[in-house]
Amino acid sequence: METAALNPVELEIARNRLESISEEVGTALIQTSYSPNIKDRRDCSAGIYGPDGMLISQAEHIPLHLGLMPTMIKNALATYGADRLVEGDVLITNNPYLGGSHLPDMCVITPVFWQDELIAVVANMAHHVDVGGITPGSMATHATEIFQEGVRVPPVKLFSQGTLRQELLSVMLANIRTQDKTRGDIMAQVAANRLGERRIHELLEEWGAERFAQSTHALVGYAARRTRAAIEQLPDGTGTFTDSLEHDGNQQRDVAITVTVEVSGDELFVDFIATDDQVDGAVNCSWAVTEGCVAYVIKLLTDPTLPSNAGLMEPISVTTREGSLVAAKFPAPVANGNIQTSQRIVDALLGAFHEFAPEQVPAASSGSMSIMTIGGFDETTGQYFSYVETYGGGQGAMPDQDGASAIHTHMTNTRNTPCEVIEREYPLRVEAYQIAENTGGDGRYRGGDGLIRHLTLTRGKAQVVAGTSRVTTAPWGLAGGADGKPGSVIRHGPDGDEHRESMTRFEVQAGEGITIQTAGGGGYGSSPAAE
């Protein structure tokens, strides 16, 4: 359709009103969810989409979710058939091969009708603490196929004309350990979308359907113009860079991510074809994750205020190879693809940009979301428990300032779980939670330090999965800055401390525990003392 001319004031009003609805949906989900992973850590995202899945607005939540959700929403609507939806329907899916991330990230999609016409879609995504599979927390590093990672849900109606399909929900929950929390979190997702639906109806009462459509398309065009202008500020050039994962989930070995980026005028071309093939372990990711990383990096390097809607990717072309690590195909396991691989995709992109635009690129950050899951059956409560948390690390130093310490970087943007919440919700005791001093790389500007968390199981037994990276490698420094210090994983057992691989799993008994130390960020520039 033709884009109506909105003057700058009208455009800004439309942008803020639509973004505020997305923010309110996310806030409602956080405030009504059951699990600490959503209500405390805020591992969720929300947005508004057009009837065909065109991204209209997003809340400022998790870059990884926000980058891949447009692909997932569009494919989910196309797969199910938007023409089959009626008022009161709600879809649910977690299928990574439609553009999702991994199975714990359940996406709830609510169509918005106005005068019997599908006007928009409200959607949110949240990481559930368990969706079945071979380990509690559903984040096994050693899975060799998607079936081992949990229940996979194609786009199906969770609600039909306003009525919960109880039998479908029962089938899902029968495959999940933490049934009460999962059911509560799913219902919170549904309720949050209903709030977004009401807010859009309020907007439609004021604007009407035609003005709503005109405004959304005008915002997409505005974002495309802004993005083209931002890309044009980068120097023209081409760069190629290879960075590697150090572990494939089953064994310690290098798995290369190779990317070529080219800036030509106001367009960006990104090519991942030379990346290694998908692997047997759970570090593969969908092409939508890869595209989300590209969207994030262009905002990082140019203008973080670029609007997050469909226009952002209009001047950007991303090429991947089906069956590769960064565009995995069925039945590749993907649980840790966003935890590990998305962060390394960002590192590879930054390395490529540094070859022709060095003044915009920071040193490498800690390089992993560093996830820990601890779960089992608690005999005291008579219920399964699943503790899930990702940990911050050192931020890479920038050309003009130090990196921050113990912070989530790049594709993750969650909070931490307070120590008091951990000890209240789970049979765990927090022995230490502190900054890992002097782990950031030296330089004119210093990389941020990583963090240390030491947990002990207080009763019973549990399975632990600790997935981190930069244990045998280090986040690289730039322009003479030193590399950050690597991380570590330690199992505290009856026979003493045991250093483990970066992607590890084991059982613990009461009194035993684990420590993760995340890597420090790389430094930037030669330190004054070395000059």
CSV table of C-alpha atoms in Angstrom, one decimal, residues 61-468:
chain,number,residue,atom,x,y,z
A,61,HIS,CA,13.9,-6.2,26.0
A,62,ILE,CA,16.2,-9.0,24.8
A,63,PRO,CA,18.1,-8.3,21.5
A,64,LEU,CA,18.1,-12.0,20.6
A,65,HIS,CA,14.3,-12.4,21.0
A,66,LEU,CA,13.6,-9.2,19.3
A,67,GLY,CA,15.8,-9.9,16.3
A,68,LEU,CA,14.3,-13.3,15.5
A,69,MET,CA,10.7,-12.8,16.5
A,70,PRO,CA,9.7,-11.0,13.2
A,71,THR,CA,10.8,-14.1,11.2
A,72,MET,CA,9.0,-16.5,13.7
A,73,ILE,CA,5.7,-14.5,13.7
A,74,LYS,CA,5.7,-14.2,9.9
A,75,ASN,CA,6.3,-17.9,9.4
A,76,ALA,CA,3.9,-19.0,12.2
A,77,LEU,CA,1.1,-17.0,10.6
A,78,ALA,CA,1.9,-18.3,7.1
A,79,THR,CA,2.2,-21.9,8.4
A,80,TYR,CA,-1.0,-21.9,10.3
A,81,GLY,CA,-2.9,-19.6,7.9
A,82,ALA,CA,-3.8,-16.1,9.0
A,83,ASP,CA,-7.1,-16.5,7.2
A,84,ARG,CA,-8.0,-19.3,9.6
A,85,LEU,CA,-7.9,-17.1,12.6
A,86,VAL,CA,-10.9,-15.5,14.2
A,87,GLU,CA,-11.5,-13.2,17.2
A,88,GLY,CA,-10.6,-14.9,20.5
A,89,ASP,CA,-7.9,-17.2,19.0
A,90,VAL,CA,-4.5,-17.5,20.4
A,91,LEU,CA,-1.6,-19.3,18.8
A,92,ILE,CA,1.4,-20.9,20.6
A,93,THR,CA,4.6,-22.2,19.1
A,94,ASN,CA,8.3,-22.8,20.0
A,95,ASN,CA,9.5,-24.3,16.7
A,96,PRO,CA,13.1,-23.2,16.0
A,97,TYR,CA,12.9,-24.2,12.4
A,98,LEU,CA,10.2,-21.5,11.8
A,99,GLY,CA,12.7,-18.9,13.1
A,100,GLY,CA,12.6,-19.5,16.8
A,101,SER,CA,15.6,-19.7,19.1
A,102,HIS,CA,15.2,-22.9,21.2
A,103,LEU,CA,12.4,-24.9,22.7
A,104,PRO,CA,12.2,-23.1,26.2
A,105,ASP,CA,11.3,-19.9,24.3
A,106,MET,CA,7.5,-20.2,23.9
A,107,CYS,CA,5.9,-17.6,21.7
A,108,VAL,CA,2.3,-16.7,22.2
A,109,ILE,CA,0.6,-14.9,19.3
A,110,THR,CA,-2.8,-13.1,19.6
A,111,PRO,CA,-4.6,-11.7,16.5
A,112,VAL,CA,-6.3,-8.4,16.9
A,113,PHE,CA,-9.5,-7.9,14.9
A,114,TRP,CA,-11.4,-4.7,14.2
A,115,GLN,CA,-14.8,-4.7,12.5
A,116,ASP,CA,-14.2,-8.4,11.5
A,117,GLU,CA,-10.8,-7.6,9.9
A,118,LEU,CA,-7.4,-8.8,11.1
A,119,ILE,CA,-5.6,-5.5,11.9
A,120,ALA,CA,-2.6,-6.5,13.8
A,121,VAL,CA,-1.0,-9.2,15.9
A,122,VAL,CA,0.4,-8.9,19.5
A,123,ALA,CA,3.1,-11.4,20.4
A,124,ASN,CA,5.4,-12.2,23.3
A,125,MET,CA,8.2,-14.7,23.9
A,126,ALA,CA,9.3,-16.0,27.2
A,127,HIS,CA,11.9,-18.5,28.3
A,128,HIS,CA,10.2,-21.3,30.4
A,129,VAL,CA,12.2,-23.0,33.1
A,130,ASP,CA,11.5,-26.5,31.6
A,131,VAL,CA,9.9,-27.9,28.5
A,132,GLY,CA,10.9,-31.5,28.9
A,133,GLY,CA,13.9,-33.2,27.3
A,134,ILE,CA,16.8,-35.2,28.7
A,135,THR,CA,17.8,-32.7,31.4
A,136,PRO,CA,15.9,-30.5,33.8
A,137,GLY,CA,15.8,-27.0,32.4
A,138,SER,CA,15.7,-28.4,28.8
A,139,MET,CA,19.2,-26.9,28.0
A,140,ALA,CA,21.2,-30.1,27.5
A,141,THR,CA,24.5,-29.3,25.8
A,142,HIS,CA,25.0,-32.9,24.6
A,143,ALA,CA,21.8,-33.4,22.8
A,144,THR,CA,22.2,-34.8,19.2
A,145,GLU,CA,18.7,-34.2,17.9
A,146,ILE,CA,15.9,-31.8,18.6
A,147,PHE,CA,13.7,-34.6,20.1
A,148,GLN,CA,16.0,-34.8,23.1
A,149,GLU,CA,15.5,-31.1,24.0
A,150,GLY,CA,11.8,-31.1,24.9
A,151,VAL,CA,8.3,-30.8,23.6
A,152,ARG,CA,8.2,-29.1,20.2
A,153,VAL,CA,5.0,-27.2,19.5
A,154,PRO,CA,4.0,-26.2,15.9
A,155,PRO,CA,1.8,-23.2,15.5
A,156,VAL,CA,-1.5,-24.4,17.1
A,157,LYS,CA,-4.5,-22.7,18.7
A,158,LEU,CA,-4.1,-22.6,22.5
A,159,PHE,CA,-7.3,-20.6,22.6
A,160,SER,CA,-10.1,-21.1,20.1
A,161,GLN,CA,-12.7,-18.3,19.9
A,162,GLY,CA,-11.8,-17.4,23.5
A,163,THR,CA,-11.9,-20.9,24.9
A,164,LEU,CA,-8.8,-22.6,26.3
A,165,ARG,CA,-8.1,-25.9,24.5
A,166,GLN,CA,-7.5,-27.7,27.8
A,167,GLU,CA,-6.6,-31.0,26.1
A,168,LEU,CA,-3.8,-29.4,24.1
A,169,LEU,CA,-2.4,-27.7,27.3
A,170,SER,CA,-2.6,-31.1,29.2
A,171,VAL,CA,-0.6,-32.8,26.5
A,172,MET,CA,2.1,-30.1,26.7
A,173,LEU,CA,2.2,-30.1,30.4
A,174,ALA,CA,2.4,-33.9,30.6
A,175,ASN,CA,5.9,-33.6,29.0
A,176,ILE,CA,7.1,-30.8,31.3
A,177,ARG,CA,8.6,-31.2,34.8
A,178,THR,CA,7.6,-27.8,36.3
A,179,GLN,CA,3.9,-28.0,35.3
A,180,ASP,CA,2.5,-25.4,37.7
A,181,LYS,CA,5.0,-22.7,36.9
A,182,THR,CA,4.9,-23.4,33.2
A,183,ARG,CA,1.1,-23.2,33.1
A,184,GLY,CA,1.2,-20.0,35.1
A,185,ASP,CA,3.8,-18.4,32.8
A,186,ILE,CA,1.8,-19.4,29.7
A,187,MET,CA,-1.4,-17.9,31.1
A,188,ALA,CA,0.6,-14.7,31.9
A,189,GLN,CA,1.7,-14.5,28.3
A,190,VAL,CA,-1.9,-14.9,27.1
A,191,ALA,CA,-3.1,-12.2,29.6
A,192,ALA,CA,-0.3,-9.8,28.6
A,193,ASN,CA,-1.3,-10.1,25.0
A,194,ARG,CA,-4.9,-9.4,25.8
A,195,LEU,CA,-3.8,-6.1,27.4
A,196,GLY,CA,-2.0,-5.2,24.2
A,197,GLU,CA,-5.2,-6.1,22.3
A,198,ARG,CA,-7.2,-3.7,24.4
A,199,ARG,CA,-4.7,-0.9,23.9
A,200,ILE,CA,-4.7,-1.4,20.2
A,201,HIS,CA,-8.5,-1.3,20.2
A,202,GLU,CA,-8.3,2.0,22.1
A,203,LEU,CA,-6.0,3.3,19.4
A,204,LEU,CA,-8.3,2.1,16.6
A,205,GLU,CA,-11.3,3.9,18.2
A,206,GLU,CA,-9.3,7.1,18.0
A,207,TRP,CA,-7.5,6.6,14.7
A,208,GLY,CA,-9.6,4.2,12.7
A,209,ALA,CA,-8.3,1.2,10.7
A,210,GLU,CA,-7.1,3.2,7.7
A,211,ARG,CA,-5.1,5.7,9.8
A,212,PHE,CA,-3.6,2.8,11.8
A,213,ALA,CA,-2.4,1.1,8.7
A,214,GLN,CA,-1.0,4.3,7.3
A,215,SER,CA,0.8,5.1,10.5
A,216,THR,CA,2.4,1.6,10.8
A,217,HIS,CA,3.6,1.7,7.2
A,218,ALA,CA,4.9,5.2,7.6
A,219,LEU,CA,6.9,4.1,10.6
A,220,VAL,CA,8.5,1.2,8.7
A,221,GLY,CA,9.5,3.5,5.9
A,222,TYR,CA,10.9,6.0,8.4
A,223,ALA,CA,13.0,3.2,10.0
A,224,ALA,CA,14.3,2.1,6.6
A,225,ARG,CA,15.4,5.7,5.8
A,226,ARG,CA,17.1,6.1,9.2
A,227,THR,CA,18.9,2.8,8.8
A,228,ARG,CA,20.1,3.7,5.3
A,229,ALA,CA,21.4,7.0,6.6
A,230,ALA,CA,23.2,5.3,9.4
A,231,ILE,CA,24.9,2.7,7.1
A,232,GLU,CA,25.9,5.5,4.8
A,233,GLN,CA,27.9,7.0,7.7
A,234,LEU,CA,30.1,3.9,7.8
A,235,PRO,CA,33.1,3.8,5.4
A,236,ASP,CA,32.6,1.7,2.3
A,237,GLY,CA,34.6,-1.5,2.5
A,238,THR,CA,34.7,-5.2,2.9
A,239,GLY,CA,36.0,-7.3,5.8
A,240,THR,CA,36.2,-11.0,6.5
A,241,PHE,CA,36.7,-12.5,9.9
A,242,THR,CA,36.6,-16.0,11.5
A,243,ASP,CA,36.0,-16.6,15.2
A,244,SER,CA,35.3,-20.1,16.7
A,245,LEU,CA,33.3,-21.8,19.3
A,246,GLU,CA,35.6,-23.9,21.5
A,247,HIS,CA,33.1,-26.7,22.2
A,248,ASP,CA,30.4,-28.3,20.1
A,249,GLY,CA,28.4,-29.5,23.2
A,250,ASN,CA,29.7,-33.0,23.1
A,251,GLN,CA,33.4,-32.5,22.7
A,252,GLN,CA,36.0,-29.7,22.9
A,253,ARG,CA,36.9,-28.7,19.4
A,254,ASP,CA,36.9,-25.5,17.3
A,255,VAL,CA,33.8,-24.8,15.2
A,256,ALA,CA,34.4,-21.8,13.0
A,257,ILE,CA,32.0,-18.9,12.2
A,258,THR,CA,33.2,-17.0,9.1
A,259,VAL,CA,31.5,-13.9,8.0
A,260,THR,CA,32.2,-11.4,5.2
A,261,VAL,CA,30.6,-7.9,5.5
A,262,GLU,CA,30.4,-5.3,2.8
A,263,VAL,CA,29.2,-1.7,3.1
A,264,SER,CA,28.3,-0.1,-0.2
A,265,GLY,CA,26.8,3.3,0.1
A,266,ASP,CA,23.6,2.9,2.1
A,267,GLU,CA,23.4,-0.9,1.9
A,268,LEU,CA,25.0,-3.7,4.0
A,269,PHE,CA,25.7,-7.2,2.7
A,270,VAL,CA,26.5,-10.0,5.1
A,271,ASP,CA,27.6,-13.5,4.1
A,272,PHE,CA,28.0,-16.5,6.4
A,273,ILE,CA,28.3,-19.1,3.7
A,274,ALA,CA,31.8,-20.2,4.7
A,275,THR,CA,30.7,-21.0,8.3
A,276,ASP,CA,31.2,-24.7,9.4
A,277,ASP,CA,28.4,-27.2,9.1
A,278,GLN,CA,25.9,-27.8,11.8
A,279,VAL,CA,27.2,-30.1,14.6
A,280,ASP,CA,25.9,-33.0,16.7
A,281,GLY,CA,25.8,-31.0,19.9
A,282,ALA,CA,23.3,-28.3,20.9
A,283,VAL,CA,25.1,-25.2,19.7
A,284,ASN,CA,23.4,-24.8,16.3
A,285,CYS,CA,21.1,-21.9,15.7
A,286,SER,CA,18.4,-20.9,13.2
A,287,TRP,CA,19.0,-18.4,10.4
A,288,ALA,CA,16.6,-16.1,12.3
A,289,VAL,CA,19.0,-15.9,15.2
A,290,THR,CA,21.8,-15.0,12.8
A,291,GLU,CA,19.7,-12.2,11.2
A,292,GLY,CA,18.9,-10.9,14.7
A,293,CYS,CA,22.6,-10.7,15.4
A,294,VAL,CA,23.1,-8.6,12.3
A,295,ALA,CA,20.3,-6.2,13.2
A,296,TYR,CA,21.8,-5.8,16.7
A,297,VAL,CA,25.3,-5.1,15.4
A,298,ILE,CA,24.2,-2.4,12.9
A,299,LYS,CA,22.5,-0.6,15.8
A,300,LEU,CA,25.6,-1.1,18.0
A,301,LEU,CA,28.0,0.4,15.4
A,302,THR,CA,25.8,3.2,14.1
A,303,ASP,CA,22.9,4.4,16.0
A,304,PRO,CA,21.2,2.6,19.0
A,305,THR,CA,18.1,4.7,18.6
A,306,LEU,CA,17.3,3.2,15.2
A,307,PRO,CA,13.6,2.2,15.3
A,308,SER,CA,13.1,-1.6,15.8
A,309,ASN,CA,10.6,-2.4,13.2
A,310,ALA,CA,10.6,-4.1,9.7
A,311,GLY,CA,12.3,-1.1,8.2
A,312,LEU,CA,15.5,-1.8,10.1
A,313,MET,CA,16.5,-4.8,7.9
A,314,GLU,CA,15.2,-3.3,4.6
A,315,PRO,CA,18.7,-2.1,3.4
A,316,ILE,CA,20.5,-5.2,4.8
A,317,SER,CA,21.0,-8.5,3.0
A,318,VAL,CA,22.0,-11.6,5.0
A,319,THR,CA,23.1,-14.8,3.3
A,320,THR,CA,23.4,-18.1,5.1
A,321,ARG,CA,23.9,-21.7,4.0
A,322,GLU,CA,21.2,-24.2,5.1
A,323,GLY,CA,22.7,-26.9,7.2
A,324,SER,CA,25.5,-24.7,8.6
A,325,LEU,CA,26.0,-23.9,12.3
A,326,VAL,CA,24.3,-20.5,11.8
A,327,ALA,CA,21.3,-21.8,9.7
A,328,ALA,CA,20.7,-25.3,11.1
A,329,LYS,CA,18.1,-27.6,9.6
A,330,PHE,CA,16.0,-30.3,11.2
A,331,PRO,CA,16.7,-32.3,13.3
A,332,ALA,CA,19.7,-30.4,14.6
A,333,PRO,CA,19.6,-29.6,18.4
A,334,VAL,CA,19.6,-25.9,19.1
A,335,ALA,CA,19.3,-25.4,22.9
A,336,ASN,CA,22.5,-23.5,23.4
A,337,GLY,CA,22.7,-21.9,20.0
A,338,ASN,CA,21.6,-18.5,21.3
A,339,ILE,CA,23.5,-19.0,24.6
A,340,GLN,CA,26.8,-19.5,22.9
A,341,THR,CA,26.7,-19.2,19.1
A,342,SER,CA,24.8,-15.9,18.9
A,343,GLN,CA,27.5,-14.2,21.0
A,344,ARG,CA,30.2,-15.6,18.8
A,345,ILE,CA,28.3,-14.5,15.7
A,346,VAL,CA,28.5,-11.0,17.1
A,347,ASP,CA,32.2,-11.3,17.8
A,348,ALA,CA,32.8,-12.5,14.2
A,349,LEU,CA,30.7,-9.6,12.8
A,350,LEU,CA,32.7,-7.1,14.9
A,351,GLY,CA,35.9,-8.5,13.8
A,352,ALA,CA,34.9,-8.2,10.1
A,353,PHE,CA,33.8,-4.6,10.6
A,354,HIS,CA,37.0,-3.7,12.4
A,355,GLU,CA,38.9,-4.4,9.1
A,356,PHE,CA,37.5,-1.3,7.5
A,357,ALA,CA,35.7,0.7,10.2
A,358,PRO,CA,38.0,0.3,13.3
A,359,GLU,CA,37.0,3.4,15.0
A,360,GLN,CA,33.4,2.1,15.6
A,361,VAL,CA,34.3,-1.4,16.9
A,362,PRO,CA,34.8,-2.4,20.6
A,363,ALA,CA,36.9,-5.2,21.9
A,364,ALA,CA,35.3,-8.6,22.4
A,365,SER,CA,33.1,-9.1,25.4
A,366,SER,CA,32.9,-12.3,27.6
A,367,GLY,CA,31.5,-14.2,24.6
A,368,SER,CA,28.8,-16.3,26.2
A,369,MET,CA,25.5,-15.9,28.1
A,370,SER,CA,27.0,-18.5,30.5
A,371,ILE,CA,23.9,-20.4,31.4
A,372,MET,CA,23.5,-22.6,34.5
A,373,THR,CA,20.6,-25.0,35.0
A,374,ILE,CA,20.2,-27.0,38.2
A,375,GLY,CA,17.1,-29.2,38.5
A,376,GLY,CA,15.6,-32.3,40.0
A,377,PHE,CA,12.9,-33.7,42.2
A,378,ASP,CA,12.7,-32.1,45.7
A,379,GLU,CA,11.5,-34.7,48.2
A,380,THR,CA,10.7,-32.0,50.7
A,381,THR,CA,8.2,-30.2,48.5
A,382,GLY,CA,7.1,-33.2,46.4
A,383,GLN,CA,7.7,-31.2,43.2
A,384,TYR,CA,10.3,-30.8,40.5
A,385,PHE,CA,12.4,-27.7,40.5
A,386,SER,CA,14.4,-26.1,37.8
A,387,TYR,CA,16.8,-23.2,38.4
A,388,VAL,CA,17.8,-21.4,35.2
A,389,GLU,CA,20.0,-18.4,35.0
A,390,THR,CA,22.4,-16.7,32.6
A,391,TYR,CA,25.4,-14.8,34.0
A,392,GLY,CA,27.0,-11.6,32.9
A,393,GLY,CA,30.6,-11.1,32.2
A,394,GLY,CA,33.2,-8.5,31.2
A,395,GLN,CA,32.2,-6.0,28.5
A,396,GLY,CA,34.9,-5.3,25.9
A,397,ALA,CA,36.5,-1.9,26.1
A,398,MET,CA,35.5,0.7,23.6
A,399,PRO,CA,37.6,3.2,21.6
A,400,ASP,CA,36.7,5.9,24.1
A,401,GLN,CA,35.9,4.2,27.5
A,402,ASP,CA,36.4,1.2,29.7
A,403,GLY,CA,34.1,-1.8,29.5
A,404,ALA,CA,31.6,-2.5,32.3
A,405,SER,CA,32.0,-5.4,34.7
A,406,ALA,CA,29.7,-8.3,35.5
A,407,ILE,CA,27.1,-7.3,32.9
A,408,HIS,CA,25.0,-8.9,30.2
A,409,THR,CA,26.3,-7.9,26.8
A,410,HIS,CA,25.3,-8.1,23.1
A,411,MET,CA,22.4,-10.5,22.5
A,412,THR,CA,21.3,-10.8,26.1
A,413,ASN,CA,19.7,-8.2,28.3
A,414,THR,CA,18.3,-10.0,31.3
A,415,ARG,CA,18.7,-9.1,35.0
A,416,ASN,CA,20.1,-11.5,37.6
A,417,THR,CA,18.1,-13.6,40.0
A,418,PRO,CA,18.6,-12.1,43.5
A,419,CYS,CA,20.3,-14.4,46.0
A,420,GLU,CA,17.3,-14.2,48.3
A,421,VAL,CA,15.0,-15.5,45.5
A,422,ILE,CA,17.3,-18.4,44.7
A,423,GLU,CA,17.4,-19.5,48.3
A,424,ARG,CA,13.7,-19.1,48.7
A,425,GLU,CA,12.6,-20.9,45.5
A,426,TYR,CA,15.2,-23.7,45.2
A,427,PRO,CA,17.2,-26.1,47.5
A,428,LEU,CA,20.3,-24.0,46.8
A,429,ARG,CA,22.6,-21.8,48.8
A,430,VAL,CA,24.5,-18.9,47.3
A,431,GLU,CA,28.1,-19.2,48.7
A,432,ALA,CA,29.5,-16.4,46.6
A,433,TYR,CA,28.4,-13.8,44.1
A,434,GLN,CA,31.0,-11.3,43.2
A,435,ILE,CA,33.1,-9.6,40.6
A,436,ALA,CA,36.1,-11.6,39.3
A,437,GLU,CA,38.7,-8.9,39.9
A,438,ASN,CA,41.4,-8.2,37.3
A,439,THR,CA,39.9,-10.5,34.6
A,440,GLY,CA,39.4,-7.6,32.1
A,441,GLY,CA,42.1,-7.0,29.6
A,442,ASP,CA,44.6,-4.2,30.1
A,443,GLY,CA,44.8,-1.3,27.7
A,444,ARG,CA,44.3,2.4,27.3
A,445,TYR,CA,40.8,1.5,28.1
A,446,ARG,CA,40.3,-1.6,30.2
A,447,GLY,CA,37.9,-4.5,29.6
A,448,GLY,CA,35.3,-5.1,32.2
A,449,ASP,CA,35.7,-7.9,34.7
A,450,GLY,CA,33.7,-11.1,34.7
A,451,LEU,CA,31.8,-12.5,37.7
A,452,ILE,CA,31.8,-15.5,40.0
A,453,ARG,CA,28.8,-17.4,41.3
A,454,HIS,CA,29.2,-20.4,43.6
A,455,LEU,CA,26.1,-22.4,44.4
A,456,THR,CA,25.6,-25.4,46.8
A,457,LEU,CA,22.8,-27.9,46.7
A,458,THR,CA,21.2,-28.0,50.2
A,459,ARG,CA,19.2,-31.2,50.0
A,460,GLY,CA,18.5,-34.2,47.7
A,461,LYS,CA,20.3,-34.5,44.4
A,462,ALA,CA,20.2,-32.6,41.1
A,463,GLN,CA,21.5,-32.5,37.6
A,464,VAL,CA,23.6,-29.6,36.6
A,465,VAL,CA,24.3,-28.2,33.1
A,466,ALA,CA,26.8,-25.4,32.9
A,467,GLY,CA,27.2,-23.9,29.5
A,468,THR,CA,29.8,-21.1,29.1
